[in-house]
Coordinates of C-alpha atoms in Angstrom, one line a residue:
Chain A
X1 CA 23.9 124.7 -18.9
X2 CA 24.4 127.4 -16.6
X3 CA 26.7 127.3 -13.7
X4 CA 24.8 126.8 -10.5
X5 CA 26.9 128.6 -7.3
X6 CA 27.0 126.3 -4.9
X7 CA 25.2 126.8 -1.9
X8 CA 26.4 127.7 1.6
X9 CA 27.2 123.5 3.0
X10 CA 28.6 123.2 0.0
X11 CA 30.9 126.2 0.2
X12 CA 32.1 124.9 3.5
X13 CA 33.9 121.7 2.1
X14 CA 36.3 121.2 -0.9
X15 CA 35.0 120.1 -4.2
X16 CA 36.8 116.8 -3.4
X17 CA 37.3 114.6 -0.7
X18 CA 39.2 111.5 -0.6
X19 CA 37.0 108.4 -0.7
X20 CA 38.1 106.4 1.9
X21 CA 38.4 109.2 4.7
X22 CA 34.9 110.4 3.7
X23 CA 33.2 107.7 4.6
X24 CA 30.9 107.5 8.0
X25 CA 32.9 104.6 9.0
X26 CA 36.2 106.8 9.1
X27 CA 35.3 109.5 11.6
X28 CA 32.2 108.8 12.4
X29 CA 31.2 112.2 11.6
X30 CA 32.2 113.1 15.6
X31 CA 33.8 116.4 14.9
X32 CA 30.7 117.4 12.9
X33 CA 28.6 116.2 15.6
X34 CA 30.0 118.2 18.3
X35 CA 29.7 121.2 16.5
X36 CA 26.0 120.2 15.7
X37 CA 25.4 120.1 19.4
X38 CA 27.4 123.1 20.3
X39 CA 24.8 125.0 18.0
X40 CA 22.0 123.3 20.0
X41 CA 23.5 124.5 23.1
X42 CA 23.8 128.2 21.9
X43 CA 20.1 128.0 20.8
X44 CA 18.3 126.4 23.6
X45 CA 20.7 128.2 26.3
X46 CA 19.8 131.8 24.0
X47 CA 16.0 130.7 24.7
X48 CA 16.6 129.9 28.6
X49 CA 17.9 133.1 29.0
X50 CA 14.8 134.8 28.9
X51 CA 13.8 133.1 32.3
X52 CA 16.6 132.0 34.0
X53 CA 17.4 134.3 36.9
X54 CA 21.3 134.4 38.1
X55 CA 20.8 135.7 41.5
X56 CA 20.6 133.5 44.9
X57 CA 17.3 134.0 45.5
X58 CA 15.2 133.2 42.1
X59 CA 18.0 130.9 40.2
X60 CA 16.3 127.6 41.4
X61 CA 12.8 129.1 41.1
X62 CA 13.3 130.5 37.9
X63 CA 14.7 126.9 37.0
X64 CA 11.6 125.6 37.7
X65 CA 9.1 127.8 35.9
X66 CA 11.6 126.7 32.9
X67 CA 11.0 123.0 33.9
X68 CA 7.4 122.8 34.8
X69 CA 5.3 126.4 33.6
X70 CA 6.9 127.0 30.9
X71 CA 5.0 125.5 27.6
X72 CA 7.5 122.9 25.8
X73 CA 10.4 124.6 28.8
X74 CA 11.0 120.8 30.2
X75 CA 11.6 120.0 26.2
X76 CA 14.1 122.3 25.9
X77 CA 15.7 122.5 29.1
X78 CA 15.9 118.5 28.6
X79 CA 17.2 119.3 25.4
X80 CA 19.7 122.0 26.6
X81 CA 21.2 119.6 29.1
X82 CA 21.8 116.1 27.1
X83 CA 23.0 118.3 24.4
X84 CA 25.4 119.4 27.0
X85 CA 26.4 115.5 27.9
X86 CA 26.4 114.6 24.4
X87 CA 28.9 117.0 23.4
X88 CA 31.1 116.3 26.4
X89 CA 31.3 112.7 25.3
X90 CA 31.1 113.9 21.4
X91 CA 34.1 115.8 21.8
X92 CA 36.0 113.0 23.3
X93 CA 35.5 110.4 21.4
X94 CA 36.4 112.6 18.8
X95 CA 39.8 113.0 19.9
X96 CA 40.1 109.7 20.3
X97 CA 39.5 109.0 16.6
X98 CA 42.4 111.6 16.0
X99 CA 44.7 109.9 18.1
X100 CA 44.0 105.9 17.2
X101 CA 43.7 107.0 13.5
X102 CA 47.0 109.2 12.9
X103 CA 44.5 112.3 12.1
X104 CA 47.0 114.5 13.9
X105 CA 49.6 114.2 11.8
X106 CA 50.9 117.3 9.9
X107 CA 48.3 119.4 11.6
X108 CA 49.4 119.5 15.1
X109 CA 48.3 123.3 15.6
X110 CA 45.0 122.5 14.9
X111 CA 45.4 119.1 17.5
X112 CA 46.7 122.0 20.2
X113 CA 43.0 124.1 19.0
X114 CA 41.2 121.3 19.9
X115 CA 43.0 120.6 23.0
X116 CA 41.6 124.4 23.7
X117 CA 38.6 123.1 23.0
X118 CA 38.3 120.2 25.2
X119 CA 38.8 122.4 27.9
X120 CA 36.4 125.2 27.1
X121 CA 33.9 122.2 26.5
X122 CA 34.3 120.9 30.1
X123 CA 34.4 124.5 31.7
X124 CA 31.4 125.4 29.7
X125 CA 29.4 122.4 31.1
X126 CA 30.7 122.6 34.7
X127 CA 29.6 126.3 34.4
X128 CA 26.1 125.4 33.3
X129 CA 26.3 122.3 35.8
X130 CA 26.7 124.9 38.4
X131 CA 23.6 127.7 36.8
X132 CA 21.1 125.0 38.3
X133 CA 22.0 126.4 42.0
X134 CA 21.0 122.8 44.1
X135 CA 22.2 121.4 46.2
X136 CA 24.3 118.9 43.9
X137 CA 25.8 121.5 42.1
X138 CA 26.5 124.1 45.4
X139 CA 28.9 121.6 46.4
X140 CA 30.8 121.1 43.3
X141 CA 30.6 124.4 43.4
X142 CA 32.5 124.8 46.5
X143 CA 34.7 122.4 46.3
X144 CA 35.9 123.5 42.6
X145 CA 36.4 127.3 44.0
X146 CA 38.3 125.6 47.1
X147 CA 40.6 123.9 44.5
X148 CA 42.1 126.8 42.9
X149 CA 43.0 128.0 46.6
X150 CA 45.4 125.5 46.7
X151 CA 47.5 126.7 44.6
X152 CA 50.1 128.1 45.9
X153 CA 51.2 131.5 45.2
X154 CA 48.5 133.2 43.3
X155 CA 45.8 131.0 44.4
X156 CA 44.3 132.8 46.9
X157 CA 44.1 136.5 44.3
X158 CA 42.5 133.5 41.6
X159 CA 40.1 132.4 44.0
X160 CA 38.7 135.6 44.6
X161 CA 38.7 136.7 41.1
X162 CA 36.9 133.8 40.4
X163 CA 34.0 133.9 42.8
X164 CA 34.1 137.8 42.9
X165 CA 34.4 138.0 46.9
X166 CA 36.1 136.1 50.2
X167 CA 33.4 133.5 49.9
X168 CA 30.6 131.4 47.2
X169 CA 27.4 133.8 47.0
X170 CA 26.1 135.6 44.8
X171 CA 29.1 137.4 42.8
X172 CA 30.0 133.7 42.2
X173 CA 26.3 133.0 40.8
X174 CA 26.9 136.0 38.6
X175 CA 30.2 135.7 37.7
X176 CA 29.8 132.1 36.6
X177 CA 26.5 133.1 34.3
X178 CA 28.7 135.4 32.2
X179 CA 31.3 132.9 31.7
X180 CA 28.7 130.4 30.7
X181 CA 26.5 132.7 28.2
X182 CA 29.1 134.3 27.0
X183 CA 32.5 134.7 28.0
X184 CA 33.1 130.8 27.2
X185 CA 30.9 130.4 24.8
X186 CA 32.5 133.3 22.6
X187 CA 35.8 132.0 22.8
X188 CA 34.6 128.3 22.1
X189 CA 32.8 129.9 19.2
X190 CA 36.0 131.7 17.8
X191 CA 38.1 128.4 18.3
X192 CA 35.6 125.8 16.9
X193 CA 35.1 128.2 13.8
X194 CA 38.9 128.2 13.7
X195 CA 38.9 124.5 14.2
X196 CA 37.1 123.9 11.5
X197 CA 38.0 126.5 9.0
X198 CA 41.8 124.6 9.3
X199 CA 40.7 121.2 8.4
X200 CA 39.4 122.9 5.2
X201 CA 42.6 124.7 5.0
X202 CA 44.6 121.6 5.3
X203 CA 42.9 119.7 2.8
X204 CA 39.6 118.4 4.4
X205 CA 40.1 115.1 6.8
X206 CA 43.2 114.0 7.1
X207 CA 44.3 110.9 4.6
X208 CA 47.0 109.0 3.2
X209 CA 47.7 109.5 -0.5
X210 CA 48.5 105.9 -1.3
X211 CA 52.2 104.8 -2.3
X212 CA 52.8 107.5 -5.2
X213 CA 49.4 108.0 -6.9
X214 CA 46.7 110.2 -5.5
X215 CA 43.8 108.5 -3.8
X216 CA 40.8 108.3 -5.5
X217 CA 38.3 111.1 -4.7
X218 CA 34.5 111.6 -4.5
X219 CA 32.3 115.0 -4.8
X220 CA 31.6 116.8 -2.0
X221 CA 27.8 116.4 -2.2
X222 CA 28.5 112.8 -1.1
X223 CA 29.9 114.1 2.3
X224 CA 27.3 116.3 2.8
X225 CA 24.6 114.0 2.0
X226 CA 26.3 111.6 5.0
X227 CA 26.4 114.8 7.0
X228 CA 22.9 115.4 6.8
X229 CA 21.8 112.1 7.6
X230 CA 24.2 111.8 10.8
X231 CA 22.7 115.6 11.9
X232 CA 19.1 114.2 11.6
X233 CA 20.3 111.0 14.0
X234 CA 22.2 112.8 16.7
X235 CA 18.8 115.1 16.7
X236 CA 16.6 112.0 16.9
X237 CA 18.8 111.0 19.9
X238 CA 18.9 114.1 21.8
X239 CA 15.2 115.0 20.8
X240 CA 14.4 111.0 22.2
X241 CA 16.7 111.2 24.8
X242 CA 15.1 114.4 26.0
X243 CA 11.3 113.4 25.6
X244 CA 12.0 110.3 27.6
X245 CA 14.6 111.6 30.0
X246 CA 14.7 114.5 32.8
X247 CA 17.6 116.4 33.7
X248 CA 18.7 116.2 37.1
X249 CA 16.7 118.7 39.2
X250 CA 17.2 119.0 43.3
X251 CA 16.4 120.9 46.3
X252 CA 17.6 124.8 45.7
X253 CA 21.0 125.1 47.0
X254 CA 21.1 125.9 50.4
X255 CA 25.1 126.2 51.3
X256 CA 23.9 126.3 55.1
X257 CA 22.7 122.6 55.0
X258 CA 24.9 119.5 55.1
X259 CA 24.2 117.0 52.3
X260 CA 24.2 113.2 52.7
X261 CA 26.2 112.7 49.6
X262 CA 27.6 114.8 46.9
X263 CA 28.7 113.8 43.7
X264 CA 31.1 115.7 41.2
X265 CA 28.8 116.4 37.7
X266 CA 30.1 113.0 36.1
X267 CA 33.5 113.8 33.7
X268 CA 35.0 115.0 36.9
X269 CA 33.9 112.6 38.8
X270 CA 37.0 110.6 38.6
X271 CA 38.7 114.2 40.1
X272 CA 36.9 113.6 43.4
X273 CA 37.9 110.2 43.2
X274 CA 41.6 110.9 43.0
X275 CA 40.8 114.0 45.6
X276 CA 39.3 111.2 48.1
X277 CA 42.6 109.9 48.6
X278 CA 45.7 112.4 47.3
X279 CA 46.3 115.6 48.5
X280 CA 43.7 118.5 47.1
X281 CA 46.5 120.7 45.0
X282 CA 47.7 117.2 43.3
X283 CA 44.5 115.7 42.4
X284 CA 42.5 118.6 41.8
X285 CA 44.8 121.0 40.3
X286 CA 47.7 119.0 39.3
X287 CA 46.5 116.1 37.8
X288 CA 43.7 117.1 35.2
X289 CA 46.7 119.7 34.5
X290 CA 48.9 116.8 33.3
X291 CA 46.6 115.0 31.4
X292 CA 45.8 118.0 29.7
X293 CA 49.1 118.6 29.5
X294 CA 50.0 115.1 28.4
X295 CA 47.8 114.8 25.2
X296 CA 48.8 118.5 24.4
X297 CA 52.2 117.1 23.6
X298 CA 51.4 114.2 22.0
X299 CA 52.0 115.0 18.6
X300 CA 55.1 117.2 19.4
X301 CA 56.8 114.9 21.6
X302 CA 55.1 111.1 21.5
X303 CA 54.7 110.9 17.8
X304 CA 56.2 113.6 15.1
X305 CA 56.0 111.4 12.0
X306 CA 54.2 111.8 9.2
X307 CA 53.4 108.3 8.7
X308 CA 50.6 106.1 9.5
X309 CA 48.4 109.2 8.4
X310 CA 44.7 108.4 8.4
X311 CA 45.4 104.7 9.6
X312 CA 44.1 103.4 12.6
X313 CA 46.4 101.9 15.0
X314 CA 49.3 102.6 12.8
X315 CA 52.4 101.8 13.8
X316 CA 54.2 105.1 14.1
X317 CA 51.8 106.0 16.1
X318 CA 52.1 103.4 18.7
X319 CA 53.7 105.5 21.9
X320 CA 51.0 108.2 21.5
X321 CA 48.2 106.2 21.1
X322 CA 49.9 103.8 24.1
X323 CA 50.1 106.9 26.0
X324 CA 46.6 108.3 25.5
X325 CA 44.8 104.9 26.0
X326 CA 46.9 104.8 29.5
X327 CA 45.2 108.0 30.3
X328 CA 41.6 107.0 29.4
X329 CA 42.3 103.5 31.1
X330 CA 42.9 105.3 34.3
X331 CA 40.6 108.0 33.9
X332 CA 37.5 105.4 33.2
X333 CA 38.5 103.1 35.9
X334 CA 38.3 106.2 38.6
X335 CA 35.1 107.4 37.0
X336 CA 33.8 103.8 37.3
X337 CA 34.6 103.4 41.0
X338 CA 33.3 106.3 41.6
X339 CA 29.6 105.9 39.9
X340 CA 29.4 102.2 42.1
X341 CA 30.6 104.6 45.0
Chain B
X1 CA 52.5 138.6 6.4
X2 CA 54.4 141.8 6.5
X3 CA 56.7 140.4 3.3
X4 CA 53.0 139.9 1.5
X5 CA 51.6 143.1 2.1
X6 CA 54.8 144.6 0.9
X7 CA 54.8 142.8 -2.3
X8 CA 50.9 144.0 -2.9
X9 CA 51.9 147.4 -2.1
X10 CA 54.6 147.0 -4.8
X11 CA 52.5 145.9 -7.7
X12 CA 49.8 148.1 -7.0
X13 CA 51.3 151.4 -5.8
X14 CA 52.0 154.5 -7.8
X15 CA 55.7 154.0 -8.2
X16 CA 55.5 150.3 -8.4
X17 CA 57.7 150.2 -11.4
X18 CA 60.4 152.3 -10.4
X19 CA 61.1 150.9 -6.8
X20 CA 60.0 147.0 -7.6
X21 CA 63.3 146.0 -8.6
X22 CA 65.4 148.1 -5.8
X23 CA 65.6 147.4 -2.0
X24 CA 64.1 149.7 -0.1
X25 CA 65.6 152.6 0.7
X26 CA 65.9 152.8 4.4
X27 CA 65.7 149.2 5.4
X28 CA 66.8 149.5 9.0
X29 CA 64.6 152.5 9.3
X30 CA 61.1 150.4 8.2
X31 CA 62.2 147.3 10.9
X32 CA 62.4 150.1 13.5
X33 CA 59.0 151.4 12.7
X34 CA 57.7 148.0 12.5
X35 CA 59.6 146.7 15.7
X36 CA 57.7 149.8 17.4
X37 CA 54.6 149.2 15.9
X38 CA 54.6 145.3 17.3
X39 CA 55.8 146.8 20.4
X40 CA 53.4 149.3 21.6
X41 CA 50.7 146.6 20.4
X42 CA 52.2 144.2 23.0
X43 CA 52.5 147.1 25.4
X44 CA 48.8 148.2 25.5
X45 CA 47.3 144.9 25.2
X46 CA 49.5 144.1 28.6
X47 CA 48.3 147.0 30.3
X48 CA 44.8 146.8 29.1
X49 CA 45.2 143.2 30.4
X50 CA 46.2 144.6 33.4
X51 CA 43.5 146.6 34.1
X52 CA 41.0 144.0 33.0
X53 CA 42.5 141.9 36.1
X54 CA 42.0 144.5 38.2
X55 CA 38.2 144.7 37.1
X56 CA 38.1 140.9 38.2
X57 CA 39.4 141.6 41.6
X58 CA 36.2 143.6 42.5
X59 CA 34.2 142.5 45.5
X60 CA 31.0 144.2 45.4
X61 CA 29.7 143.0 49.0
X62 CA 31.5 143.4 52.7
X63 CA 32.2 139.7 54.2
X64 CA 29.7 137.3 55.5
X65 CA 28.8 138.8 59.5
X66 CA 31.3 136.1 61.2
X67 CA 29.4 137.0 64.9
X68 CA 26.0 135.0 65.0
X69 CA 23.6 134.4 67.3
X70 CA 22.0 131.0 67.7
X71 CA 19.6 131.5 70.1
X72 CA 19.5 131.0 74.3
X73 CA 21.6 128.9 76.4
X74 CA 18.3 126.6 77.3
X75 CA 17.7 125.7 73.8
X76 CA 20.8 123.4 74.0
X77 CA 19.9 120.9 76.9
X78 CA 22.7 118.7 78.3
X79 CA 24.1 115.9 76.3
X80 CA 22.9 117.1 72.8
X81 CA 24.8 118.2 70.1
X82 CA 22.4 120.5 67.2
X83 CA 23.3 121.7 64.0
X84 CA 22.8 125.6 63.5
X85 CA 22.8 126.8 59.6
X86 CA 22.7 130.1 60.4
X87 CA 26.6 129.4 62.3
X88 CA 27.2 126.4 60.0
X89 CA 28.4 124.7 62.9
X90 CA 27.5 122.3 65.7
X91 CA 26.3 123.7 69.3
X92 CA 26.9 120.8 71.9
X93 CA 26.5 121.3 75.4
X94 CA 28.5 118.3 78.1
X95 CA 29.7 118.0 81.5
X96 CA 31.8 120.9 81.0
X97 CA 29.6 123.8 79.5
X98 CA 28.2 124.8 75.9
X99 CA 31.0 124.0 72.6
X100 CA 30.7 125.1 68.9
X101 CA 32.2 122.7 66.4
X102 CA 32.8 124.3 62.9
X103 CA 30.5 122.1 60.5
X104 CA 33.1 123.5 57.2
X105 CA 35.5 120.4 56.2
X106 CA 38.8 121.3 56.5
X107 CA 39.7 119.8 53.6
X108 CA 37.2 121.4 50.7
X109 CA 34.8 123.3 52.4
X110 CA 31.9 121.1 52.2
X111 CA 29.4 121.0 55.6
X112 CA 30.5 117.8 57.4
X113 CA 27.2 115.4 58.2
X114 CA 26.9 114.0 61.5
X115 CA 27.2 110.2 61.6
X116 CA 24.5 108.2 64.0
X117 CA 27.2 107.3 67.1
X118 CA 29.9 109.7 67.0
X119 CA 31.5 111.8 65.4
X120 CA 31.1 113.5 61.6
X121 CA 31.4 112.3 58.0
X122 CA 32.3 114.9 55.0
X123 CA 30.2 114.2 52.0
X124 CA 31.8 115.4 49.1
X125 CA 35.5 113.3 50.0
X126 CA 34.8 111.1 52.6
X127 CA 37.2 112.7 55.5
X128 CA 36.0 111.1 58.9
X129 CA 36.0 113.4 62.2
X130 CA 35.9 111.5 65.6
X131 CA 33.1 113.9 68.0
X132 CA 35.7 116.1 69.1
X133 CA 36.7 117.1 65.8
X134 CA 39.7 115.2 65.2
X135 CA 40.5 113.5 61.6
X136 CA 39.7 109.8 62.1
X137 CA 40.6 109.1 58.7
X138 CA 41.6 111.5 55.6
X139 CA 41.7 113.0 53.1
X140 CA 41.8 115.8 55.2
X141 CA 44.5 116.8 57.2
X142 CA 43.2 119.5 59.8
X143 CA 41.1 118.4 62.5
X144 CA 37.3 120.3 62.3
X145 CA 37.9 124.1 64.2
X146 CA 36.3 124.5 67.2
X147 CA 35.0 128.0 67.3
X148 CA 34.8 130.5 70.7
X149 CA 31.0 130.9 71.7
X150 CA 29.3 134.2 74.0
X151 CA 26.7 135.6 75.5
X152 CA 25.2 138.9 73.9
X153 CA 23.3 141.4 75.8
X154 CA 20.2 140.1 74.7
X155 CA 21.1 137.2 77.1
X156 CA 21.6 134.8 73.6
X157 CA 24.3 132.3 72.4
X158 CA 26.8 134.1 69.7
X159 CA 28.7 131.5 67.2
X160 CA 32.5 133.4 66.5
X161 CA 33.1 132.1 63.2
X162 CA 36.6 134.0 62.9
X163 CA 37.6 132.6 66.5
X164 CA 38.9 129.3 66.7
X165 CA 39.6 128.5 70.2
X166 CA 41.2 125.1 71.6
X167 CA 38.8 122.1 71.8
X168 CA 38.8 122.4 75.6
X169 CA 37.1 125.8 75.5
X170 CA 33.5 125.8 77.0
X171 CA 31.4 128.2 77.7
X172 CA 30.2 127.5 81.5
X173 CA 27.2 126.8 82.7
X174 CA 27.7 129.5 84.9
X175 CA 28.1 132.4 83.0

C-alpha cells in the first residue's frame, strides 16, 4: 500500500497524542478555539475594510452602510463583533485551564507568549471597540487616552504619540485603525503562530507520563476529528449568535455632547469601576499593570515545579492557582457591580 | 545557534577534514567579529527604533482654536445656565454678569452632564460638581475650570478655553 502524505491538519499535530490530555474534556479545545476566532476576525474585518471609512466625518456613516445597505453587511459585521467577544472570553478561559490544570509547567516561555497574547487580544478589541466612532466608544476613547497622561514622566510624550496630536480627533481615528488592521493584528499573528508552533515543539498538550511507564497514546486523526467537530460548534454559535443578535450601534460620536451615561466596552469595565473610586494612575494604569504582571510571574515565582503536570487542582500548584483565582474573584466582582451599575 | 552553524560548516566545508579535529585558529579573533556583528545589530535596530519614535510623535494638524464665539450677550437671559458644544462649556448669566463653566471633567476628560437642581454629574466616573464648579464628591480632585469670557468686535460672546480665570470672574452686564 502506498504511503499517503499526510495532509496539511494533520501535519500540524504529532503522530501521537496522549490519550487522556486529548480528550475534549481536558482542554476543552479553548486554545484551538481562540485561534478559530482570531481567523474569523481577520476575515470579516479584511472584508469590512472595503467600506469602513477611518476619518471623523464618514466612520459612523460608513458603519452604517456596513450595517444596513450592505447585502449580508449586518451578517458579518454581527459576525465580526461576537467573534471579537468570544475570543476575549475564549482566550481567558483558556488560561484559566492552563493554570487550574498544571499546563504551564515546563513550558513557562510559552505561558509568558500567551500572556503577550492576552494583552494584544484586549488591545485589539478595545481598538475595534473604539473603530465604531459613537458616542459609547468616544468616551472610552477619551478616557483611555487620558489614562496614559497620568503617568508620570513620559506620559504626556505617550499620550501624544498615541493620539497623534494635543487632543482625540482625527489622527487618533487614524492612528487607532492601523493598530487595529494591522499593526496588532500582525504581531498577534506572529505570536499566536509562535504559540502554537511551541506546543507542538514541546510535545503537543501538556501531560503527565504516569509513574514510570509512558502514557498510552492515540493517533492524531482522533484529535483532529474532535477539532473539527468543536470548530463546526463555535461557528454554529457565533453564526447563531450573530443571526439572532446585533452589535451595539449608537448615535455617531459627537465629542462636543455630554452623555447621560458611559460605560467602559465590558472586560474593562471593572477598570472604571476601580477608577470610580482610586486615583486615575492607580486604577487605570497601575492596576491592570499588576495583574498582568501578577499571572506573568506565576510560573517563575508562585509555582516552579514540575509536578501536578496536566492535573487539575494539583497540589503543587495550589499558591498559583490561589493566586489567580484571587484575581478573577476580584476582577468578576468589579465587572459585576459595575454591569448592575 | 552560532556552535551549530559552526559544526555544519565543519562537516560540510572544503577543509572539513583537516580543521574538524583542531580549534580554531584565532579564537579570540572570531568572538570579536561575532561580538561586533551582535553589536552593530543592536546598534541600528536602537537607532532605527529611534527614529520610528520620532515618526510617532508627528502631529499633522495645529491645535483646536481655543477662542470661540458663542453667540450675543442677549441669547443668555438672566438666571439660565446653557450648554454651548461648540465651547464645551456652560454659559450662565446671574446677578453679577455672564460666567463660563468648563463642561471637561477634571478628572478623565469626559463632558460633565448637568443634574436637574444644581450643579453637574460626570458620566463616565461619577465625580459630582456643586453649580459653581466645586467637587461635591470624587473621584476627581480638581474643581470644574471656570474659563474668562469677551466681547469680539462683532459685538458677540467669545468662550477662552486656554483662560481659566477665578470663579468670581464675570463678565458685566455693562460692558
Amino acid at each position: 500500500m502506498a504511503h499517503k502524505r499526510p495532509n496539511f491538519f494533520y501535519h500540524l499535530h504529532p503522530p501521537t497524542l496522549p490519550a487522556r490530555e486529548a480528550r475534549f474534556g481536558y482542554t476543552f479545545g479553548l486554545g484551538g478555539i481562540s485561534l478559530l476566532l482570531f481567523l474569523v476576525l481577520g476575515v470579516t474585518g479584511v472584508l469590512e475594510m472595503f467600506i469602513y471609512v477611518p476619518t471623523l466625518a464618514d466612520a459612523a456613516e460608513s458603519v452604517r452602510q456596513i450595517t444596513y445597505l450592505a447585502p449580508f453587511g449586518w451578517l458579518l459585521r454581527n459576525m465580526h463583533y461576537w467573534a471579537g467577544q468570544m475570543m476575549v472570553g475564549a482566550v481567558i478561559l483558556h488560561m484559566a485551564r492552563v493554570v487550574l490544570s498544571g499546563g504551564y509547567k515546563g513550558r513557562r516561555f510559552n505561558w509568558l507568549i500567551g500572556m503577550a497574547l492576552l494583552a494584544l487580544t484586549l488591545l485589539l478589541d478595545f481598538t475595534g471597540y473604539v473603530l465604531r466612532w459613537d458616542q459609547d466608544t468616544a468616551w472610552a476613547l477619551v478616557t483611555g487616552t487620558n489614562l496614559v497622561n497620568t503617568i508620570p514622566g513620559i506620559g504626556p510624550a505617550l499620550y501624544r504619540v498615541l493620539v497623534g496630536g494635543q487632543a482625540v480627533g482625527q489622527a487618533t481615528l487614524l492612528r487607532f485603525y492601523a493598530w487595529h488592521v494591522i499593526g496588532l493584528a500582525f504581531a498577534a499573528a506572529v505570536l499566536s503562530t509562535w504559540h502554537s508552533f511551541r506546543v507542538r515543539r514541546d510535545g503537543g498538550i501538556s501531560h503527565a507520563d504516569p509513574a514510570g511507564r509512558p502514557a498510552p497514546r492515540v493517533g492524531r486523526e482522533q484529535l483532529v476529528r474532535t477539532e473539527s467537530i468543536a470548530a463546526l460548534l463555535t461557528l454554529a454559535v457565533l453564526v447563531g449568535l450573530s443571526i439572532f443578535a446585533n452589535a451595539p450601534l449608537g448615535p455617531a460620536a459627537d465629542l462636543t455632547v455630554p452623555v447621560a451615561a458611559a460605560r467602559a466596552p465590558w472586560f474593562f469595565i471593572w477598570v472604571q469601576e476601580l477608577l470610580r473610586g482610586v486615583s486615575p494612575f492607580l486604577a487605570g494604569v497601575l492596576a491592570p499593570l499588576a495583574v498582568l504582571t501578577l499571572l506573568s510571574i506565576l510560573p517563575y515565582v508562585f509555582d516552579r515545579r514540575l509536578a501536578g503536570i496536566g492535573e487539575w487542582f494539583n497540589r503543587p500548584g495550589r499558591l498559583a492557582q490561589g493566586v489567580f483565582l484571587v484575581i478573577a474573584a476580584l476582577v468578576t466582582a468589579l465587572t459585576v457591580r459595575g454591569l448592575l451599575r | 545557534m552560532t556552535d551549530r552553524n559552526d559544526r555544519t560548516c565543519e562537516k560540510t566545508g572544503p577543509e572539513a577534514r583537516s580543521t574538524s579535529a583542531e580549534p580554531p585558529p584565532h579564537p579570540d579573533r572570531r568572538e570579536f567579529l561575532a561580538w561586533l556583528t551582535r553589536g552593530s545589530l543592536v546598534a541600528v535596530s536602537a537607532l532605527a527604533l529611534g527614529q520610528v519614535a520620532r515618526y510617532f510623535s508627528y502631529e499633522s494638524a495645529g491645535e483646536a482654536p481655543s477662542v470661540i464665539p458663542v453667540g450675543k450677550p442677549v441669547t443668555f437671559t438672566a438666571g439660565t445656565l446653557t450648554y454651548v458644544g461648540a465651547a464645551r462649556a456652560y454659559v450662565g448669566h446671574d446677578s453679577g454678569g455672564l460666567y463660563a463653566i468648563d463642561a471637561v471633567c477634571t478628572h478623565l476628560g469626559c463632558l460633565v452632564e448637568q443634574k436637574i437642581g444644581e450643579g453637574f454629574a460626570c458620566p463616565c466616573h461619577g465625580s459630582r460638581f456643586a453649580a459653581d464648579g466645586q467637587v461635591q464628591n470624587g473621584p476627581a480632585g480638581k474643581p470644574l475650570r471656570h474659563l474668562a469670557l469677551d466681547l469680539n468686535p462683532d459685538g458677540q460672546v467669545v468662550v477662552e478655553r486656554s483662560q481659566p480665570v477665578a470663579p468670581e470672574a464675570r463678565l458685566g452686564a455693562n460692558s
